Amino acid sequence: MKISNVAVQALFLLSLSSPFAVGCSELENAGFESGDFSCWTTSFFTDYYGSAVASVISSDSNFQVPFGSKMAKIGGGCQTNKITRTFTGTITGEAAWDGNESTTYNDSGLVRVIQNGTVLFQASIVQYGSFTNSQWMPFSYSSASGNPYTLEVSSTNAIDCSVTSYVYLDLQEISVSVGGPYVAAVGTATSIVGEVSGCTGCATEWWKFW
């Protein structure tokens, strides 16, 4: 499908990477509670019509926000859209998929750790079926070595970029201390309770996978 010169110019303008993470604390705006992508690095492209397809939202007809009041909604533009962020401790979150194409157009989404390729969430039109959503899928990750790692969330359009599918993401903005490290992708999860760091006697629900 041919893209106009105006749309191409818009793609380049919105594709500039935005290094917001400088000066942010470990989990500051990890769950997008600021209402934007601050503290994340973004690489965004528009769709065929020149419209932005990545945003932070507080409500959606398909999904309720799992943590706090905001979540990220990342659609695939005319090139892959992605957000990245480096962490050192444990992250706990949920991801979901909204597929808006038939299997002819195999849009896809991915949540992974760049350094070792660990996949925390993966979805595509072929995997879930035409015009089908997933449920929220919980995940958790911490580095076995204790070294910093980079989380990447990406959404890709296949064949054309006139219809967009979406990856949804939300992370908890509190740290938990429950042992570990645990590395988990989609699978069987058991809810356990951990103490909130810096708050004696406080507790929060957390997910441990086998």
PDB file of C-alpha atoms in Angstrom:
ATOM      1  CA  MET A   1       0.000   0.000   0.000  1.00  0.00           C
ATOM      2  CA  LYS A   2       1.534   3.349  -1.060  1.00  0.00           C
ATOM      3  CA  ILE A   3       2.124   5.996   1.588  1.00  0.00           C
ATOM      4  CA  SER A   4       1.944   9.711   0.749  1.00  0.00           C
ATOM      5  CA  ASN A   5       4.919  12.055   1.207  1.00  0.00           C
ATOM      6  CA  VAL A   6       3.086  13.828   4.027  1.00  0.00           C
ATOM      7  CA  ALA A   7       2.601  10.550   5.857  1.00  0.00           C
ATOM      8  CA  VAL A   8       6.261   9.609   5.323  1.00  0.00           C
ATOM      9  CA  GLN A   9       7.378  12.928   6.812  1.00  0.00           C
ATOM     10  CA  ALA A  10       5.120  12.325   9.806  1.00  0.00           C
ATOM     11  CA  LEU A  11       6.629   8.880  10.259  1.00  0.00           C
ATOM     12  CA  PHE A  12      10.130  10.283  10.505  1.00  0.00           C
ATOM     13  CA  LEU A  13       9.084  13.023  12.889  1.00  0.00           C
ATOM     14  CA  LEU A  14       7.415  10.588  15.271  1.00  0.00           C
ATOM     15  CA  SER A  15      10.114   7.933  14.951  1.00  0.00           C
ATOM     16  CA  LEU A  16      12.672   9.945  16.911  1.00  0.00           C
ATOM     17  CA  SER A  17      13.685   8.119  20.054  1.00  0.00           C
ATOM     18  CA  SER A  18      12.777   9.893  23.311  1.00  0.00           C
ATOM     19  CA  PRO A  19      15.225   9.119  26.170  1.00  0.00           C
ATOM     20  CA  PHE A  20      13.059  10.078  29.152  1.00  0.00           C
ATOM     21  CA  ALA A  21      14.669   7.721  31.659  1.00  0.00           C
ATOM     22  CA  VAL A  22      17.436  10.094  32.759  1.00  0.00           C
ATOM     23  CA  GLY A  23      16.937  11.156  36.373  1.00  0.00           C
ATOM     24  CA  CYS A  24      14.060   8.753  37.076  1.00  0.00           C
ATOM     25  CA  SER A  25      13.999   6.455  40.081  1.00  0.00           C
ATOM     26  CA  GLU A  26      13.750   2.677  39.630  1.00  0.00           C
ATOM     27  CA  LEU A  27       9.962   2.371  39.362  1.00  0.00           C
ATOM     28  CA  GLU A  28       9.012   5.999  38.701  1.00  0.00           C
ATOM     29  CA  ASN A  29       6.187   6.003  36.135  1.00  0.00           C
ATOM     30  CA  ALA A  30       6.785   2.304  35.444  1.00  0.00           C
ATOM     31  CA  GLY A  31       2.995   1.930  35.394  1.00  0.00           C
ATOM     32  CA  PHE A  32       2.385   5.151  33.413  1.00  0.00           C
ATOM     33  CA  GLU A  33       0.629   6.854  36.309  1.00  0.00           C
ATOM     34  CA  SER A  34       1.999  10.218  35.117  1.00  0.00           C
ATOM     35  CA  GLY A  35      -0.290   9.854  32.104  1.00  0.00           C
ATOM     36  CA  ASP A  36       2.560   9.762  29.599  1.00  0.00           C
ATOM     37  CA  PHE A  37       5.696   7.818  28.631  1.00  0.00           C
ATOM     38  CA  SER A  38       8.102   9.799  30.812  1.00  0.00           C
ATOM     39  CA  CYS A  39      10.965   7.634  32.171  1.00  0.00           C
ATOM     40  CA  TRP A  40      10.573   5.310  29.159  1.00  0.00           C
ATOM     41  CA  THR A  41      12.469   5.477  25.861  1.00  0.00           C
ATOM     42  CA  THR A  42      10.069   5.531  22.914  1.00  0.00           C
ATOM     43  CA  SER A  43      10.331   4.851  19.199  1.00  0.00           C
ATOM     44  CA  PHE A  44       6.974   5.619  17.582  1.00  0.00           C
ATOM     45  CA  PHE A  45       5.724   5.691  13.987  1.00  0.00           C
ATOM     46  CA  THR A  46       2.314   6.795  12.773  1.00  0.00           C
ATOM     47  CA  ASP A  47      -0.111   4.589  10.869  1.00  0.00           C
ATOM     48  CA  TYR A  48      -0.971   4.918   7.157  1.00  0.00           C
ATOM     49  CA  TYR A  49      -3.204   7.898   7.862  1.00  0.00           C
ATOM     50  CA  GLY A  50      -0.562   9.791   9.849  1.00  0.00           C
ATOM     51  CA  SER A  51      -2.247   9.122  13.195  1.00  0.00           C
ATOM     52  CA  ALA A  52      -0.389   8.256  16.394  1.00  0.00           C
ATOM     53  CA  VAL A  53      -1.168   4.727  17.581  1.00  0.00           C
ATOM     54  CA  ALA A  54       0.631   4.638  20.950  1.00  0.00           C
ATOM     55  CA  SER A  55      -0.779   6.299  24.062  1.00  0.00           C
ATOM     56  CA  VAL A  56      -1.304   6.150  27.810  1.00  0.00           C
ATOM     57  CA  ILE A  57      -4.966   5.680  28.705  1.00  0.00           C
ATOM     58  CA  SER A  58      -7.138   5.360  31.805  1.00  0.00           C
ATOM     59  CA  SER A  59     -10.032   3.383  30.300  1.00  0.00           C
ATOM     60  CA  ASP A  60     -10.737   1.121  27.366  1.00  0.00           C
ATOM     61  CA  SER A  61     -13.699  -0.879  26.089  1.00  0.00           C
ATOM     62  CA  ASN A  62     -11.629  -4.083  26.053  1.00  0.00           C
ATOM     63  CA  PHE A  63      -9.530  -3.940  29.237  1.00  0.00           C
ATOM     64  CA  GLN A  64      -9.650  -2.519  32.754  1.00  0.00           C
ATOM     65  CA  VAL A  65      -6.474  -1.012  34.207  1.00  0.00           C
ATOM     66  CA  PRO A  66      -4.882  -3.734  36.397  1.00  0.00           C
ATOM     67  CA  PHE A  67      -2.684  -1.454  38.574  1.00  0.00           C
ATOM     68  CA  GLY A  68      -3.354   2.144  39.555  1.00  0.00           C
ATOM     69  CA  SER A  69      -5.314   4.246  37.067  1.00  0.00           C
ATOM     70  CA  LYS A  70      -3.273   4.235  33.832  1.00  0.00           C
ATOM     71  CA  MET A  71      -1.932   1.743  31.288  1.00  0.00           C
ATOM     72  CA  ALA A  72      -0.015   1.859  28.000  1.00  0.00           C
ATOM     73  CA  LYS A  73      -1.634   1.005  24.664  1.00  0.00           C
ATOM     74  CA  ILE A  74       0.952   0.387  21.926  1.00  0.00           C
ATOM     75  CA  GLY A  75      -0.174  -0.088  18.335  1.00  0.00           C
ATOM     76  CA  GLY A  76       1.999  -0.967  15.379  1.00  0.00           C
ATOM     77  CA  GLY A  77       2.631   1.956  13.035  1.00  0.00           C
ATOM     78  CA  CYS A  78       4.047   1.721   9.524  1.00  0.00           C
ATOM     79  CA  GLN A  79       7.155   0.468  11.269  1.00  0.00           C
ATOM     80  CA  THR A  80       7.386  -1.365  14.602  1.00  0.00           C
ATOM     81  CA  ASN A  81       6.499   0.830  17.578  1.00  0.00           C
ATOM     82  CA  LYS A  82       8.293   0.145  20.838  1.00  0.00           C
ATOM     83  CA  ILE A  83       9.041   1.389  24.324  1.00  0.00           C
ATOM     84  CA  THR A  84      12.063   0.345  26.381  1.00  0.00           C
ATOM     85  CA  ARG A  85      13.299   0.879  29.910  1.00  0.00           C
ATOM     86  CA  THR A  86      16.194  -0.355  32.025  1.00  0.00           C
ATOM     87  CA  PHE A  87      15.555  -1.852  35.475  1.00  0.00           C
ATOM     88  CA  THR A  88      17.745  -3.403  38.153  1.00  0.00           C
ATOM     89  CA  GLY A  89      15.230  -4.983  40.552  1.00  0.00           C
ATOM     90  CA  THR A  90      12.116  -7.104  40.154  1.00  0.00           C
ATOM     91  CA  ILE A  91       9.306  -5.916  37.903  1.00  0.00           C
ATOM     92  CA  THR A  92       5.764  -7.245  38.133  1.00  0.00           C
ATOM     93  CA  GLY A  93       3.139  -6.486  35.513  1.00  0.00           C
ATOM     94  CA  GLU A  94       0.478  -7.624  33.100  1.00  0.00           C
ATOM     95  CA  ALA A  95       0.180  -7.509  29.308  1.00  0.00           C
ATOM     96  CA  ALA A  96      -2.709  -8.069  26.904  1.00  0.00           C
ATOM     97  CA  TRP A  97      -3.453  -8.181  23.173  1.00  0.00           C
ATOM     98  CA  ASP A  98      -6.145  -6.590  21.021  1.00  0.00           C
ATOM     99  CA  GLY A  99      -6.089  -8.102  17.521  1.00  0.00           C
ATOM    100  CA  ASN A 100      -7.910  -6.077  14.884  1.00  0.00           C
ATOM    101  CA  GLU A 101      -7.011  -7.972  11.710  1.00  0.00           C
ATOM    102  CA  SER A 102      -7.721 -11.249   9.949  1.00  0.00           C
ATOM    103  CA  THR A 103      -5.048 -13.925   9.823  1.00  0.00           C
ATOM    104  CA  THR A 104      -4.002 -12.643   6.387  1.00  0.00           C
ATOM    105  CA  TYR A 105      -2.433  -9.716   8.240  1.00  0.00           C
ATOM    106  CA  ASN A 106      -0.475 -11.295  11.087  1.00  0.00           C
ATOM    107  CA  ASP A 107       0.048  -8.294  13.382  1.00  0.00           C
ATOM    108  CA  SER A 108       2.080  -9.167  16.474  1.00  0.00           C
ATOM    109  CA  GLY A 109       3.148  -7.924  19.886  1.00  0.00           C
ATOM    110  CA  LEU A 110       6.001  -8.784  22.216  1.00  0.00           C
ATOM    111  CA  VAL A 111       7.212  -8.053  25.742  1.00  0.00           C
ATOM    112  CA  ARG A 112      10.763  -9.272  26.272  1.00  0.00           C
ATOM    113  CA  VAL A 113      14.080  -8.730  28.041  1.00  0.00           C
ATOM    114  CA  ILE A 114      16.577  -7.568  25.427  1.00  0.00           C
ATOM    115  CA  GLN A 115      19.779  -8.879  27.027  1.00  0.00           C
ATOM    116  CA  ASN A 116      18.838 -12.560  27.083  1.00  0.00           C
ATOM    117  CA  GLY A 117      15.737 -12.683  24.887  1.00  0.00           C
ATOM    118  CA  THR A 118      13.432 -13.842  27.689  1.00  0.00           C
ATOM    119  CA  VAL A 119       9.848 -13.530  26.417  1.00  0.00           C
ATOM    120  CA  LEU A 120       7.367 -12.351  29.053  1.00  0.00           C
ATOM    121  CA  PHE A 121       4.403 -11.952  26.714  1.00  0.00           C
ATOM    122  CA  GLN A 122       3.864 -12.749  23.034  1.00  0.00           C
ATOM    123  CA  ALA A 123       0.798 -12.450  20.824  1.00  0.00           C
ATOM    124  CA  SER A 124      -0.231 -12.373  17.180  1.00  0.00           C
ATOM    125  CA  ILE A 125      -3.310 -12.573  14.978  1.00  0.00           C
ATOM    126  CA  VAL A 126      -2.467 -16.164  14.018  1.00  0.00           C
ATOM    127  CA  GLN A 127      -1.981 -17.130  17.675  1.00  0.00           C
ATOM    128  CA  TYR A 128      -5.276 -15.721  18.980  1.00  0.00           C
ATOM    129  CA  GLY A 129      -7.366 -15.688  15.794  1.00  0.00           C
ATOM    130  CA  SER A 130      -8.931 -13.000  13.634  1.00  0.00           C
ATOM    131  CA  PHE A 131     -10.303  -9.961  15.492  1.00  0.00           C
ATOM    132  CA  THR A 132      -9.694 -11.540  18.907  1.00  0.00           C
ATOM    133  CA  ASN A 133      -8.441 -10.214  22.241  1.00  0.00           C
ATOM    134  CA  SER A 134      -6.411 -12.013  24.868  1.00  0.00           C
ATOM    135  CA  GLN A 135      -6.955 -11.718  28.613  1.00  0.00           C
ATOM    136  CA  TRP A 136      -4.538  -9.881  30.871  1.00  0.00           C
ATOM    137  CA  MET A 137      -1.497 -12.136  31.326  1.00  0.00           C
ATOM    138  CA  PRO A 138       0.590 -11.591  34.501  1.00  0.00           C
ATOM    139  CA  PHE A 139       4.381 -11.763  34.460  1.00  0.00           C
ATOM    140  CA  SER A 140       7.352 -11.037  36.689  1.00  0.00           C
ATOM    141  CA  TYR A 141      11.073 -10.779  36.059  1.00  0.00           C
ATOM    142  CA  SER A 142      14.282 -10.184  37.969  1.00  0.00           C
ATOM    143  CA  SER A 143      17.862 -10.528  36.833  1.00  0.00           C
ATOM    144  CA  ALA A 144      19.509 -13.696  38.113  1.00  0.00           C
ATOM    145  CA  SER A 145      22.883 -11.937  37.988  1.00  0.00           C
ATOM    146  CA  GLY A 146      21.635  -8.749  39.591  1.00  0.00           C
ATOM    147  CA  ASN A 147      22.799  -6.739  36.581  1.00  0.00           C
ATOM    148  CA  PRO A 148      20.594  -4.090  34.935  1.00  0.00           C
ATOM    149  CA  TYR A 149      18.318  -5.340  32.165  1.00  0.00           C
ATOM    150  CA  THR A 150      16.175  -3.665  29.516  1.00  0.00           C
ATOM    151  CA  LEU A 151      12.471  -4.377  29.060  1.00  0.00           C
ATOM    152  CA  GLU A 152      11.185  -3.902  25.505  1.00  0.00           C
ATOM    153  CA  VAL A 153       7.509  -3.710  24.544  1.00  0.00           C
ATOM    154  CA  SER A 154       6.813  -3.739  20.803  1.00  0.00           C
ATOM    155  CA  SER A 155       3.870  -3.830  18.396  1.00  0.00           C
ATOM    156  CA  THR A 156       4.207  -4.647  14.702  1.00  0.00           C
ATOM    157  CA  ASN A 157       1.814  -4.307  11.775  1.00  0.00           C
ATOM    158  CA  ALA A 158       2.051  -6.964   9.077  1.00  0.00           C
ATOM    159  CA  ILE A 159       1.690  -6.248   5.321  1.00  0.00           C
ATOM    160  CA  ASP A 160      -0.169  -2.956   5.709  1.00  0.00           C
ATOM    161  CA  CYS A 161      -0.475  -0.245   8.365  1.00  0.00           C
ATOM    162  CA  SER A 162      -3.996   0.991   7.767  1.00  0.00           C
ATOM    163  CA  VAL A 163      -5.542  -1.167  10.530  1.00  0.00           C
ATOM    164  CA  THR A 164      -3.805  -1.452  13.882  1.00  0.00           C
ATOM    165  CA  SER A 165      -3.621  -4.121  16.574  1.00  0.00           C
ATOM    166  CA  TYR A 166      -2.439  -3.263  20.093  1.00  0.00           C
ATOM    167  CA  VAL A 167      -0.329  -4.485  22.994  1.00  0.00           C
ATOM    168  CA  TYR A 168      -1.448  -3.274  26.434  1.00  0.00           C
ATOM    169  CA  LEU A 169       0.995  -3.016  29.339  1.00  0.00           C
ATOM    170  CA  ASP A 170       0.883  -2.066  33.000  1.00  0.00           C
ATOM    171  CA  LEU A 171       3.532  -2.468  35.717  1.00  0.00           C
ATOM    172  CA  GLN A 172       3.283  -2.130  39.467  1.00  0.00           C
ATOM    173  CA  GLU A 173       4.977   1.006  40.753  1.00  0.00           C
ATOM    174  CA  ILE A 174       5.903  -0.538  44.114  1.00  0.00           C
ATOM    175  CA  SER A 175       8.706  -2.993  44.807  1.00  0.00           C
ATOM    176  CA  VAL A 176       8.058  -6.306  46.549  1.00  0.00           C
ATOM    177  CA  SER A 177      10.346  -8.545  48.544  1.00  0.00           C
ATOM    178  CA  VAL A 178       9.383 -12.191  48.188  1.00  0.00           C
ATOM    179  CA  GLY A 179      12.630 -14.001  47.453  1.00  0.00           C
ATOM    180  CA  GLY A 180      13.717 -15.001  43.999  1.00  0.00           C
ATOM    181  CA  PRO A 181      14.849 -14.344  41.405  1.00  0.00           C
ATOM    182  CA  TYR A 182      11.865 -15.609  39.443  1.00  0.00           C
ATOM    183  CA  VAL A 183      11.561 -15.492  35.688  1.00  0.00           C
ATOM    184  CA  ALA A 184       8.103 -16.061  34.291  1.00  0.00           C
ATOM    185  CA  ALA A 185       6.333 -16.011  30.961  1.00  0.00           C
ATOM    186  CA  VAL A 186       2.713 -16.893  30.279  1.00  0.00           C
ATOM    187  CA  GLY A 187       1.783 -19.977  32.288  1.00  0.00           C
ATOM    188  CA  THR A 188       0.326 -21.165  35.551  1.00  0.00           C
ATOM    189  CA  ALA A 189       0.477 -18.458  38.207  1.00  0.00           C
ATOM    190  CA  THR A 190      -0.014 -18.663  41.939  1.00  0.00           C
ATOM    191  CA  SER A 191      -0.891 -15.548  43.909  1.00  0.00           C
ATOM    192  CA  ILE A 192       1.322 -15.003  46.949  1.00  0.00           C
ATOM    193  CA  VAL A 193       1.720 -12.092  49.334  1.00  0.00           C
ATOM    194  CA  GLY A 194       4.884 -10.042  49.788  1.00  0.00           C
ATOM    195  CA  GLU A 195       5.835  -7.118  51.946  1.00  0.00           C
ATOM    196  CA  VAL A 196       5.959  -3.656  50.415  1.00  0.00           C
ATOM    197  CA  SER A 197       9.488  -2.257  50.647  1.00  0.00           C
ATOM    198  CA  GLY A 198       9.788   0.409  53.342  1.00  0.00           C
ATOM    199  CA  CYS A 199       6.389  -0.312  54.853  1.00  0.00           C
ATOM    200  CA  THR A 200       6.465  -2.736  57.796  1.00  0.00           C
ATOM    201  CA  GLY A 201       3.313  -4.802  57.969  1.00  0.00           C
ATOM    202  CA  CYS A 202       2.091  -3.706  54.532  1.00  0.00           C
ATOM    203  CA  ALA A 203       1.460  -6.357  51.932  1.00  0.00           C
ATOM    204  CA  THR A 204       0.755  -6.581  48.262  1.00  0.00           C
ATOM    205  CA  GLU A 205      -0.364  -9.376  45.990  1.00  0.00           C
ATOM    206  CA  TRP A 206       2.376 -10.778  43.757  1.00  0.00           C
ATOM    207  CA  TRP A 207       2.616 -13.581  41.222  1.00  0.00           C
ATOM    208  CA  LYS A 208       5.036 -16.473  41.288  1.00  0.00           C
ATOM    209  CA  PHE A 209       5.191 -18.847  38.318  1.00  0.00           C
ATOM    210  CA  TRP A 210       6.209 -22.469  37.923  1.00  0.00           C
TER     211      TRP A 210
END
